[in-house]
Short mmCIF file of C-alpha atoms and ligand atoms in Angstrom, two decimals:
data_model
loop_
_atom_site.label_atom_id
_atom_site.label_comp_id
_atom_site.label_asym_id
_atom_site.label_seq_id
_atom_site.Cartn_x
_atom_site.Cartn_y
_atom_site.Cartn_z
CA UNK A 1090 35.56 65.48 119.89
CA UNK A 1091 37.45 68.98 119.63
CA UNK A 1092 36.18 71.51 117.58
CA UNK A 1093 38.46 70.60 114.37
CA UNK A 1094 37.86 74.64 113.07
CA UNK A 1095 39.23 75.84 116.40
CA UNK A 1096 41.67 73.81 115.93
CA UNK A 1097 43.23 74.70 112.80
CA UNK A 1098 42.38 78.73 113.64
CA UNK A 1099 44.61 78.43 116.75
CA UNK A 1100 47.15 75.83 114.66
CA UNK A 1101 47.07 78.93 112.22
CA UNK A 1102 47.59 81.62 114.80
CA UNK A 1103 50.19 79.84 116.73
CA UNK A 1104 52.25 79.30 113.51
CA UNK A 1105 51.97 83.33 112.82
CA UNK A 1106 53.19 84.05 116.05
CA UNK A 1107 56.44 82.06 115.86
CA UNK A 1108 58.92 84.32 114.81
CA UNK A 1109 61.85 82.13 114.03
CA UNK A 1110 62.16 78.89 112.60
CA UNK A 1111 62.97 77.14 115.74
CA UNK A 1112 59.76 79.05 117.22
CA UNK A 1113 57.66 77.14 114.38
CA UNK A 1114 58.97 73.60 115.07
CA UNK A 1115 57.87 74.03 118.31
CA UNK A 1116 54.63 75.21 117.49
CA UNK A 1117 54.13 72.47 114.93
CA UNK A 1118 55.61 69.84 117.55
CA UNK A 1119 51.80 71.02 119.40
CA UNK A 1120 49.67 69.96 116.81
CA UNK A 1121 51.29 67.45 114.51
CA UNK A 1122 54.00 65.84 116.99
CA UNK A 1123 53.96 62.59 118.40
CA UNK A 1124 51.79 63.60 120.88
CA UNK A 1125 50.10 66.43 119.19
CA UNK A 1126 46.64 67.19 119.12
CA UNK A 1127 45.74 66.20 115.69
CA UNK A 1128 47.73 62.80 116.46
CA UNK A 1129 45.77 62.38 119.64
CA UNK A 1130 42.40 62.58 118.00
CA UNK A 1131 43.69 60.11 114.82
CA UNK A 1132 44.64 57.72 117.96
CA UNK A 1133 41.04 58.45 119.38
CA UNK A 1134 39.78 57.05 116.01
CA UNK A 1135 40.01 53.35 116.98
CA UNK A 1136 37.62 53.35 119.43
CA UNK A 1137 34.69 54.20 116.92
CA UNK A 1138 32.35 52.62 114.83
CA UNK A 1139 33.67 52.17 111.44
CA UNK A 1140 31.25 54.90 109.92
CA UNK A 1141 32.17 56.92 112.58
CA UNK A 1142 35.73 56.19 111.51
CA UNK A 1143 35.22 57.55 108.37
CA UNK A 1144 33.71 60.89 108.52
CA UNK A 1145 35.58 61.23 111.74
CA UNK A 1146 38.91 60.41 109.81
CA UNK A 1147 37.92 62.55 107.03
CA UNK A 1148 37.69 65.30 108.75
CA UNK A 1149 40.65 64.99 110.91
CA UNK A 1150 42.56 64.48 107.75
CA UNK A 1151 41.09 67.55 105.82
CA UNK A 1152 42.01 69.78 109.29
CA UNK A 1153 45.79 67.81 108.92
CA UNK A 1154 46.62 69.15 106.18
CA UNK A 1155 44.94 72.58 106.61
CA UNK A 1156 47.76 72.77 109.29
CA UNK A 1157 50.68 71.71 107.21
CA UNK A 1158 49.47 74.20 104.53
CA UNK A 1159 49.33 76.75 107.20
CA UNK A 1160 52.75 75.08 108.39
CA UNK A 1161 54.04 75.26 105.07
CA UNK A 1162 53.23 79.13 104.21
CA UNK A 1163 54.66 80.18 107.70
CA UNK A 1164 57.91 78.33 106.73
CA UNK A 1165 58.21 80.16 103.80
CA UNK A 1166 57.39 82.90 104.93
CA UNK A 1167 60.08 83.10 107.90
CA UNK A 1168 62.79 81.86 105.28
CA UNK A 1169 61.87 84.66 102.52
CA UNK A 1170 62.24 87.20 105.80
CA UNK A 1171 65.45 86.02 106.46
CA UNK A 1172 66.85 86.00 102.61
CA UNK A 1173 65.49 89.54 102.81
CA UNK A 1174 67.13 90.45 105.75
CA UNK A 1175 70.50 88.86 104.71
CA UNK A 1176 70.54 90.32 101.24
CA UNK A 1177 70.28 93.71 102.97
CA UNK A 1178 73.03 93.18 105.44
CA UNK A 1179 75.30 92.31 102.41
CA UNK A 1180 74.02 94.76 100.02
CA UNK A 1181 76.74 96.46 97.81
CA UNK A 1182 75.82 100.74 97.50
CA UNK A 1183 77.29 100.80 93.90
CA UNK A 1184 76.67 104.79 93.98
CA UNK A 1185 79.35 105.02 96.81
CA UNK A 1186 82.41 106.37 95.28
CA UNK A 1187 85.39 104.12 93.94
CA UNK A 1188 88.55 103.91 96.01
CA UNK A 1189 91.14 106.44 95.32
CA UNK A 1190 94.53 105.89 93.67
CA UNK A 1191 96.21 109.46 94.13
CA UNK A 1192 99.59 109.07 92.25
CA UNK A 1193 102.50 109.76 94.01
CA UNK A 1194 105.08 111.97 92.83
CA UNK A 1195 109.07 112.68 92.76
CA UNK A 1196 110.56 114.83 95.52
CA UNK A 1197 111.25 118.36 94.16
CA UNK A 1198 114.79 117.96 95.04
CA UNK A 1199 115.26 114.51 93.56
CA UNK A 1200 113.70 116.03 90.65
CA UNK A 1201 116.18 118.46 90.34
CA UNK A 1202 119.32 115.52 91.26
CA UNK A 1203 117.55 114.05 87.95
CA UNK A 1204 117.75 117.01 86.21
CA UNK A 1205 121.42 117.11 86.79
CA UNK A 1206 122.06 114.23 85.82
CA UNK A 1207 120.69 114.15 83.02
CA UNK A 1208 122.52 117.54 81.71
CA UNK A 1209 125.64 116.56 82.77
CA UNK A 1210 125.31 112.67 81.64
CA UNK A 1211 124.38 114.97 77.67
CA UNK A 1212 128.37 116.28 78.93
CA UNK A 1213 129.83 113.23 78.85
CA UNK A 1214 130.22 113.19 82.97
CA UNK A 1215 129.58 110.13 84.52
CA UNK A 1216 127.10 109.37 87.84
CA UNK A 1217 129.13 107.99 90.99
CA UNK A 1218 127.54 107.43 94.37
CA UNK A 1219 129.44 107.25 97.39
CA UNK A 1220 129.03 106.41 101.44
CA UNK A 1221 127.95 109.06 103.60
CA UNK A 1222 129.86 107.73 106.46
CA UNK A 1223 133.12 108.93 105.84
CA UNK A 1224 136.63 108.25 107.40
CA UNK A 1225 138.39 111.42 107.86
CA UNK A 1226 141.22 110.63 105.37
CA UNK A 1227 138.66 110.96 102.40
CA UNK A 1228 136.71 113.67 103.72
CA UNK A 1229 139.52 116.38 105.26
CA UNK A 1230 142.84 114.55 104.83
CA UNK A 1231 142.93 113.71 100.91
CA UNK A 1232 141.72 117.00 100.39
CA UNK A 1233 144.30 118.93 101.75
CA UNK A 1234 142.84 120.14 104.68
CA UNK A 1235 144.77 118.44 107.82
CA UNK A 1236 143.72 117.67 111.29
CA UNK A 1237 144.90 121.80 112.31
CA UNK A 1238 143.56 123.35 108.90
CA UNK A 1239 141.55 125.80 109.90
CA UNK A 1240 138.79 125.39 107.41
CA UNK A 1241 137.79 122.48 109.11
CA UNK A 1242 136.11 124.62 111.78
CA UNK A 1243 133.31 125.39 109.12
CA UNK A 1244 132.43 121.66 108.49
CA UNK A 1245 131.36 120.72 112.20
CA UNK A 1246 129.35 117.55 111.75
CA UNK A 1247 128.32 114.51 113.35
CA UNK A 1248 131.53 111.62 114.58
CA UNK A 1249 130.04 108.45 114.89
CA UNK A 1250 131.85 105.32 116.30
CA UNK A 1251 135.33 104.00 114.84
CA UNK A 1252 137.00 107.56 113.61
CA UNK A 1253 134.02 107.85 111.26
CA UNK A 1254 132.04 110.82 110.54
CA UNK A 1255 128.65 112.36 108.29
CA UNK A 1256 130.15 113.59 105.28
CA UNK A 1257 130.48 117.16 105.48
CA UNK A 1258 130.26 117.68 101.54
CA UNK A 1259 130.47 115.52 98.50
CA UNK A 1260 134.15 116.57 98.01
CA UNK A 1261 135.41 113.06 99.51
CA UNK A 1262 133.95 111.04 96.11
CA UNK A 1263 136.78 113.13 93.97
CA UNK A 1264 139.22 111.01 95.90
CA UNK A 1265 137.05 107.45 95.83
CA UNK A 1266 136.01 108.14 92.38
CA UNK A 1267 139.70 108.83 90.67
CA UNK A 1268 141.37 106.55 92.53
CA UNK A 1269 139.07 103.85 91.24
CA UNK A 1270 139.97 104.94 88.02
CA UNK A 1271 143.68 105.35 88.26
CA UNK A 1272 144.02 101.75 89.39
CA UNK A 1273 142.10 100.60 86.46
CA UNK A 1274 144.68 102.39 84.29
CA UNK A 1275 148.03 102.02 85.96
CA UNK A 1276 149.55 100.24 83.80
CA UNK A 1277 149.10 102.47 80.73
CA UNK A 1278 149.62 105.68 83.07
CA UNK A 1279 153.15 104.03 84.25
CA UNK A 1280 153.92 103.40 81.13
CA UNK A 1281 153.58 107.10 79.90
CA UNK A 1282 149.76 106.15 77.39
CA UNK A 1283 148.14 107.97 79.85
CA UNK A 1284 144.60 107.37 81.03
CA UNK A 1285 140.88 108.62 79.90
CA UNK A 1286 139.64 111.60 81.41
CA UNK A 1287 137.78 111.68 84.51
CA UNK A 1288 134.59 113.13 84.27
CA UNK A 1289 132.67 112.23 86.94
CA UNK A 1290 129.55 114.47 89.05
CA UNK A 1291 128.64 112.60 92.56
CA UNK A 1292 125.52 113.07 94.10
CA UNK A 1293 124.22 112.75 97.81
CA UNK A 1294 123.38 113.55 101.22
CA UNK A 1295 125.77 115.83 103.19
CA UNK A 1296 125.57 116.74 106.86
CA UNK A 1297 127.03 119.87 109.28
CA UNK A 1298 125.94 121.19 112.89
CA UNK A 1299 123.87 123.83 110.89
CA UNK A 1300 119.93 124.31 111.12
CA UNK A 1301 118.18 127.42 110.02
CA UNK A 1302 115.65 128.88 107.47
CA UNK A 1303 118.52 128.13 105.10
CA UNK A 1304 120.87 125.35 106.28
CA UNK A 1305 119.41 121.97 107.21
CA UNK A 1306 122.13 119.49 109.52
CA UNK A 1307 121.07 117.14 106.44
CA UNK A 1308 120.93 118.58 102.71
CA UNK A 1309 121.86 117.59 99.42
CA UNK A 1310 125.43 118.44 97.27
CA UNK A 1311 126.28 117.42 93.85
CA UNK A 1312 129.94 117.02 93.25
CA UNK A 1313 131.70 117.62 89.86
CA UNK A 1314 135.54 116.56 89.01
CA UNK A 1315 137.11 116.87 85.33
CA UNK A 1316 140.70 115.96 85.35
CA UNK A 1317 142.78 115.11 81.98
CA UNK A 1318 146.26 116.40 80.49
CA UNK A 1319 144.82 119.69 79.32
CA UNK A 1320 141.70 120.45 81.68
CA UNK A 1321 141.75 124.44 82.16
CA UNK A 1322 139.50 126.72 83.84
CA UNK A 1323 138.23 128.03 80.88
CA UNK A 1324 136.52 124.47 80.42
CA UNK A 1325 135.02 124.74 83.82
CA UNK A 1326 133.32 127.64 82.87
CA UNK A 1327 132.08 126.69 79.43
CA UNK A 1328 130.84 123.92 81.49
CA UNK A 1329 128.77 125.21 84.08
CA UNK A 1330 127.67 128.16 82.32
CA UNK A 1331 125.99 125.70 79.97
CA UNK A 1332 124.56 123.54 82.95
CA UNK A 1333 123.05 126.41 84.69
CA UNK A 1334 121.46 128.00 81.43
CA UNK A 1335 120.06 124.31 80.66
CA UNK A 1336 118.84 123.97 84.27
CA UNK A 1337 116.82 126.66 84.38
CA UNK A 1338 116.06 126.54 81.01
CA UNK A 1339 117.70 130.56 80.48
CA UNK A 1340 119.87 131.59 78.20
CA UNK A 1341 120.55 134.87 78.86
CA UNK A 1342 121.50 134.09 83.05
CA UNK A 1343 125.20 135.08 83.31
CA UNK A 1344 127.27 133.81 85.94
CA UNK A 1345 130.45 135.58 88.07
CA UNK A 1346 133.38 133.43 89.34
CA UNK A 1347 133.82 135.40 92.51
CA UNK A 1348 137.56 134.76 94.28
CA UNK A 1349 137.24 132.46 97.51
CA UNK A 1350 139.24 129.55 99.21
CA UNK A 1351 138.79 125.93 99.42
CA UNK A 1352 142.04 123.76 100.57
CA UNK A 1353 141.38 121.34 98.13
CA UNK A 1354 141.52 124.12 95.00
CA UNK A 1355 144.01 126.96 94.00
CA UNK A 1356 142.73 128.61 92.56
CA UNK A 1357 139.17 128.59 94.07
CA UNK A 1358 136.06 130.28 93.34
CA UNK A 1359 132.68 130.76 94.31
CA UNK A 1360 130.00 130.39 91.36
CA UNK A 1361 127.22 133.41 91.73
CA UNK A 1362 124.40 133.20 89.32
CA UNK A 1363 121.67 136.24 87.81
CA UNK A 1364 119.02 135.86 86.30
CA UNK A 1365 117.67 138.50 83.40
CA UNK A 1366 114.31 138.46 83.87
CA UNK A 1367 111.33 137.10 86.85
CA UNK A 1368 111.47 137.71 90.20
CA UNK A 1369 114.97 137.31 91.23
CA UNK A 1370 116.33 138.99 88.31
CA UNK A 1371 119.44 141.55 89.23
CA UNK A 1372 120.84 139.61 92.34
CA UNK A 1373 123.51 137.63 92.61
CA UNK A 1374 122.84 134.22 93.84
CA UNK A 1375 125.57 131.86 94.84
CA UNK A 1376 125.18 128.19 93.55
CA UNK A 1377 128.43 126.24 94.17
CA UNK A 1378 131.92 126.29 95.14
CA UNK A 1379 134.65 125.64 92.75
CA UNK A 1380 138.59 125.50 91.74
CA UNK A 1381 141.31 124.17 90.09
CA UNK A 1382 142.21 120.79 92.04
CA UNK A 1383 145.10 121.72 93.93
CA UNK A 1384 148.01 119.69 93.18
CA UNK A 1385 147.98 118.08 96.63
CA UNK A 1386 145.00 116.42 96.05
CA UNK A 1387 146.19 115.02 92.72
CA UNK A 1388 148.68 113.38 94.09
CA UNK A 1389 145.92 112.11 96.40
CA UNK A 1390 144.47 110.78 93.58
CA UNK A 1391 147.56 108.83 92.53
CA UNK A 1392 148.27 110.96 89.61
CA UNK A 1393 151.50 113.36 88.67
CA UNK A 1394 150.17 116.87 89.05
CA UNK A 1395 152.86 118.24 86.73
CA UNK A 1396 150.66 116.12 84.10
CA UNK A 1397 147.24 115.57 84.99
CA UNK A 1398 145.48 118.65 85.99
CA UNK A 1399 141.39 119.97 85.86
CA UNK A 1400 138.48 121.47 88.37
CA UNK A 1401 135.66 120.71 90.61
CA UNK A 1402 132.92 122.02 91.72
CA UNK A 1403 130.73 121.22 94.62
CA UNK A 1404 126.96 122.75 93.98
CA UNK A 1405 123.86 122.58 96.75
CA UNK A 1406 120.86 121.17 94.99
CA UNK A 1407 118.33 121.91 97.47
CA UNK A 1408 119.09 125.59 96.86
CA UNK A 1409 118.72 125.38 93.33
CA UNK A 1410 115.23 123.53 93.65
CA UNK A 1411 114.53 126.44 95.77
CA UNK A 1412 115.40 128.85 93.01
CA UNK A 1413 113.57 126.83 90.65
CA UNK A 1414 110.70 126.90 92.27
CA UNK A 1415 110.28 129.87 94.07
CA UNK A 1416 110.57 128.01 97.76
CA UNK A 1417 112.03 129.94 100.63
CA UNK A 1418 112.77 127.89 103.58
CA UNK A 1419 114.68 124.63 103.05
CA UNK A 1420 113.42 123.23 106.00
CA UNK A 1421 110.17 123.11 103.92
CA UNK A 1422 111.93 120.21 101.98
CA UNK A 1423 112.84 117.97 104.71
CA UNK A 1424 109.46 118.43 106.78
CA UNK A 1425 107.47 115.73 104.86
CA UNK A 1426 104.13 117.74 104.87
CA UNK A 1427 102.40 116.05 101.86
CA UNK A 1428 100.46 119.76 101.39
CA UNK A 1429 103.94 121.33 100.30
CA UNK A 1430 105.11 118.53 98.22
CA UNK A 1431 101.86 117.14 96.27
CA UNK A 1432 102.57 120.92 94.66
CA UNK A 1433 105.25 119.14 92.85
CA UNK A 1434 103.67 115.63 91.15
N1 LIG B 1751 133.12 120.99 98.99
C1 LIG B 1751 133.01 122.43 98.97
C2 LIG B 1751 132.01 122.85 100.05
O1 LIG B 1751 131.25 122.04 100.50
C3 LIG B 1751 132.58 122.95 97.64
C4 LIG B 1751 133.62 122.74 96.57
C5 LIG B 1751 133.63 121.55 95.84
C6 LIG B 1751 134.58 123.70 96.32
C7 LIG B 1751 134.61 121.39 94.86
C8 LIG B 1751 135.52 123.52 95.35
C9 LIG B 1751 135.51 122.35 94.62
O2 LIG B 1751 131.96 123.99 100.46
#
């Protein structure tokens, strides 16, 4: 009969040499399968005396089950490894830093559209919004300036299909914006009642053939109209005197209402600015365009210019941002370089 020590030593070293599970079975398959060597020798047993049987059996048994200890401790041995080895693959490093939320942030000039809004919305002005596809009735025609005007030669912009064309300035919403509210007060203005002021600023995008350090083919203009029965100039300068000293939070800037031309005002002027004191203080720095709507364009607006009369002012808000802040190239604003605008959350 085989040695049954041998046996179990070489059941024992097979089993530690398996290295995976399926490894093990096959191992085991040797000594305890079907036709494995421990089942061979049970088999073997019948041919033997029955003391033989006995002692024989006994210590067939006794090697048996050394094996499927051994069997047993290998098993659980390979399945610990591979709980280890699992565990490991999936293991969480809670030291690693968190993922970062970095908060986002206004644009500095749609800080500063928010900004003047909310000074002239304290006024009493209203917000409008208006397309910046424009036909070219609202944005030359209406305004006084036809087809031959000359001033039309410094708003080159951009014709797109149909007749229609990149507003060159906000101007065109003075039209939209008081026609609107003319028709919603005919009836009382034909009938001599007259109608509520219209006190209106319209933001947006504008566009000309113009790109340098200080002109950008797209930029920003804020438009402001203030038309009643008894709307003077004097108002318009109360007015923006008091939104430019609010804006950049100055009281002693001054401003100068410097003689210019605009087809759509008479008379016209162009707004210059100082400040008192910092860096710019002493120079004059020209914010917006303005005038007294010319009587034309009243009529435009479906209103009697011998009884409705007032001013408007067209302002650049990407050069005031840049005065606010300190920036000096506008193309800055448009470039999207998160470096130059994270400055600003
Ligand atoms: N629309 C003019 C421009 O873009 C500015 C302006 C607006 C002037 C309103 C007078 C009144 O230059």
């Amino acid at each position: 009969m085989e040695d049954l020590d041998q046996l179990v030593a070489q059941a024992r070293a097979n089993f530690a040499q398996s290295a995976t599970p399926a490894d093990l079975e096959d191992a085991k398959a040797v000594f305890l399968g079907k036709s494995g060597r421990l089942t061979a020798l049970m088999k073997g047993l019948g041919s033997l005396s029955a003391d033989e049987k006995k002692t024989h059996g006994a210590a067939i048994n006794l090697a048996k089950q050394a094996v499927e200890e051994a069997l047993q401790l290998r098993r659980q041995a390979l399945a610990d490894a591979e709980l280890e080895r699992q565990l490991r693959s999936e293991a969480i490093d809670v030291s690693l830093p968190g993922r970062q939320h970095s908060p986002g942030g206004l644009h500095p000039v749609s800080m500063t559209l928010e900004r003047i809004e909310a000074i002239f919305g304290s006024m009493g002005f209203e917000v409008a919004d208006g397309p910046e596809i424009e036909t070219d009735w609202f944005n030359f025609t209406a305004l006084n300036t036809p087809a031959d005007h000359p001033a039309r030669s410094m708003h080159d912009t951009f014709y797109v299909e149909g007749g229609h064309l990149l507003r060159t300035h906000t101007s065109p919403m003075q039209i939209r914006h008081a026609v609107q509210h003319v028709k919603r007060h005919r009836a009382n203005i034909d009938a001599g009642r007259g109608m509520p002021e219209i006190r209106v600023i319209a933001p947006g995008r504008t566009y000309r053939v113009d790109s340098d350090a200080t002109h950008s083919p797209m930029f920003h203009q804020c438009e402001g109209l203030w038309i009643g029965e008894n709307v003077s100039f004097k108002d318009l300068k109360v007015v923006f005197t008091d939104f430019c000293r609010s804006f950049f939070e100055s009281g002693d800037l001054v401003l100068r209402f410097r003689p210019s031309f605009f087809p759509f005002t008479e008379p016209s002027a162009e707004i210059d600015i100082q400040f008192a004191s910092g860096p710019l203080a002493g120079r004059w720095l020209e914010v917006a365009g303005s005038g007294q709507v010319h009587p034309n364009v009243v009529r435009n607006m479906g209103l009697d210019p011998e009884r409705y009369i007032g001013f408007a002012f067209g302002m650049g808000p990407d050069r005031l941002t840049m005065l606010r802040y300190g920036v000096n190239d506008l193309r800055l604003f448009f470039d999207g370089d998160i470096r130059f605008l994270a400055q600003f959350r």
